[in-house]
mmCIF file of C-alpha atoms in Angstrom:
data_model
loop_
_atom_site.group_PDB
_atom_site.id
_atom_site.type_symbol
_atom_site.label_atom_id
_atom_site.label_comp_id
_atom_site.label_asym_id
_atom_site.label_seq_id
_atom_site.Cartn_x
_atom_site.Cartn_y
_atom_site.Cartn_z
ATOM 1 C CA MET A 26 24.174 6.675 44.759
ATOM 2 C CA LYS A 27 26.587 6.821 41.834
ATOM 3 C CA VAL A 28 28.653 9.468 43.602
ATOM 4 C CA ILE A 29 29.086 7.279 46.673
ATOM 5 C CA LEU A 30 30.088 4.230 44.620
ATOM 6 C CA SER A 31 32.560 6.125 42.482
ATOM 7 C CA ALA A 32 34.140 7.811 45.503
ATOM 8 C CA ALA A 33 34.460 4.477 47.322
ATOM 9 C CA SER A 34 36.013 2.728 44.346
ATOM 10 C CA THR A 35 38.707 5.368 43.839
ATOM 11 C CA ALA A 36 39.779 5.649 47.483
ATOM 12 C CA PRO A 37 42.595 3.143 48.197
ATOM 13 C CA ASP A 38 41.697 2.629 51.867
ATOM 14 C CA MET A 39 38.009 1.954 51.223
ATOM 15 C CA ASN A 40 38.532 -1.639 50.010
ATOM 16 C CA PRO A 41 36.825 -4.176 52.245
ATOM 17 C CA PRO A 42 39.095 -6.500 54.231
ATOM 18 C CA VAL A 43 37.830 -9.470 52.219
ATOM 19 C CA ILE A 44 39.478 -8.153 49.060
ATOM 20 C CA HIS A 45 42.777 -7.743 50.897
ATOM 21 C CA MET A 46 42.480 -11.267 52.259
ATOM 22 C CA LEU A 47 41.714 -12.736 48.816
ATOM 23 C CA SER A 48 44.609 -10.827 47.310
ATOM 24 C CA ALA A 49 46.923 -12.193 49.995
ATOM 25 C CA VAL A 50 45.704 -15.749 49.329
ATOM 26 C CA VAL A 51 46.337 -15.420 45.579
ATOM 27 C CA GLN A 52 49.793 -13.955 46.175
ATOM 28 C CA THR A 53 50.664 -16.668 48.703
ATOM 29 C CA LEU A 54 49.344 -19.697 46.815
ATOM 30 C CA GLY A 55 49.849 -18.521 43.271
ATOM 31 C CA PRO A 56 47.281 -18.640 40.490
ATOM 32 C CA TRP A 57 47.339 -22.424 39.943
ATOM 33 C CA CYS A 58 46.838 -23.372 43.578
ATOM 34 C CA THR A 59 44.159 -20.711 43.975
ATOM 35 C CA THR A 60 42.300 -22.117 40.977
ATOM 36 C CA ALA A 61 42.566 -25.627 42.402
ATOM 37 C CA LEU A 62 41.264 -24.358 45.749
ATOM 38 C CA VAL A 63 38.263 -22.688 44.101
ATOM 39 C CA ILE A 64 37.451 -25.858 42.140
ATOM 40 C CA PHE A 65 37.745 -27.950 45.303
ATOM 41 C CA LEU A 66 35.454 -25.628 47.251
ATOM 42 C CA PHE A 67 32.922 -25.651 44.406
ATOM 43 C CA ALA A 68 32.952 -29.457 44.240
ATOM 44 C CA PHE A 69 32.715 -29.750 48.020
ATOM 45 C CA THR A 70 29.739 -27.416 48.300
ATOM 46 C CA SER A 71 27.906 -28.874 45.315
ATOM 47 C CA ILE A 72 28.611 -32.587 45.843
ATOM 48 C CA ALA A 73 29.843 -33.447 49.324
ATOM 49 C CA LEU A 74 27.432 -31.317 51.322
ATOM 50 C CA PRO A 75 24.288 -32.659 49.601
ATOM 51 C CA THR A 76 25.560 -36.158 50.329
ATOM 52 C CA VAL A 77 25.385 -35.434 54.036
ATOM 53 C CA TRP A 78 22.473 -33.005 54.304
ATOM 54 C CA SER A 79 19.835 -34.325 51.909
ATOM 55 C CA ARG A 80 16.735 -36.002 53.316
ATOM 56 C CA HIS A 81 16.154 -37.909 50.111
ATOM 57 C CA ALA A 82 18.025 -41.145 49.624
ATOM 58 C CA TYR A 83 18.161 -40.803 45.835
ATOM 59 C CA ARG A 84 19.887 -37.406 46.115
ATOM 60 C CA ARG A 85 22.416 -38.769 48.587
ATOM 61 C CA ALA A 86 23.065 -41.762 46.317
ATOM 62 C CA ALA A 87 23.519 -39.554 43.232
ATOM 63 C CA ALA A 88 25.888 -37.213 45.063
ATOM 64 C CA ARG A 89 27.828 -40.185 46.437
ATOM 65 C CA ARG A 90 28.211 -41.714 42.937
ATOM 66 C CA THR A 91 29.402 -38.396 41.532
ATOM 67 C CA LEU A 92 31.864 -37.949 44.369
ATOM 68 C CA ASP A 93 33.150 -41.509 43.895
ATOM 69 C CA THR A 94 33.660 -40.822 40.194
ATOM 70 C CA LEU A 95 35.594 -37.621 40.912
ATOM 71 C CA VAL A 96 37.766 -39.336 43.506
ATOM 72 C CA ASP A 97 38.504 -42.196 41.091
ATOM 73 C CA VAL A 98 39.519 -39.726 38.377
ATOM 74 C CA LEU A 99 41.795 -37.863 40.809
ATOM 75 C CA ARG A 100 43.368 -41.138 41.942
ATOM 76 C CA HIS A 101 43.996 -42.093 38.322
ATOM 77 C CA ILE A 102 45.498 -38.692 37.514
ATOM 78 C CA PHE A 103 47.882 -38.640 40.483
ATOM 79 C CA ARG A 104 48.938 -42.260 40.079
ATOM 80 C CA VAL A 105 50.762 -41.412 36.866
#
C-alpha cells in the first residue's frame, strides 16, 4: 500500500481534479477571499442549515439567535 501511495503522490498527473479546482479557486479569489469563503461555508453549514432542518424548536431557536448575532456583528463591521 505504501508503494502505491508514494507513486501516486510523486506523479504530477495523478492529482485528483478536486485539488486542481481548489487551487484554481485560491488563485482566482486570493487568500483573503478564500478564507472568507471557507468561514462563510462553515457558518452556513453549522448554523443556517440546523435552523431549517431541525425537528426540535429549541435547536431552531438557538441557531436562529446565533445567526442573528452573527448578522448583527457583520452589519456593525461593514457600517464603519
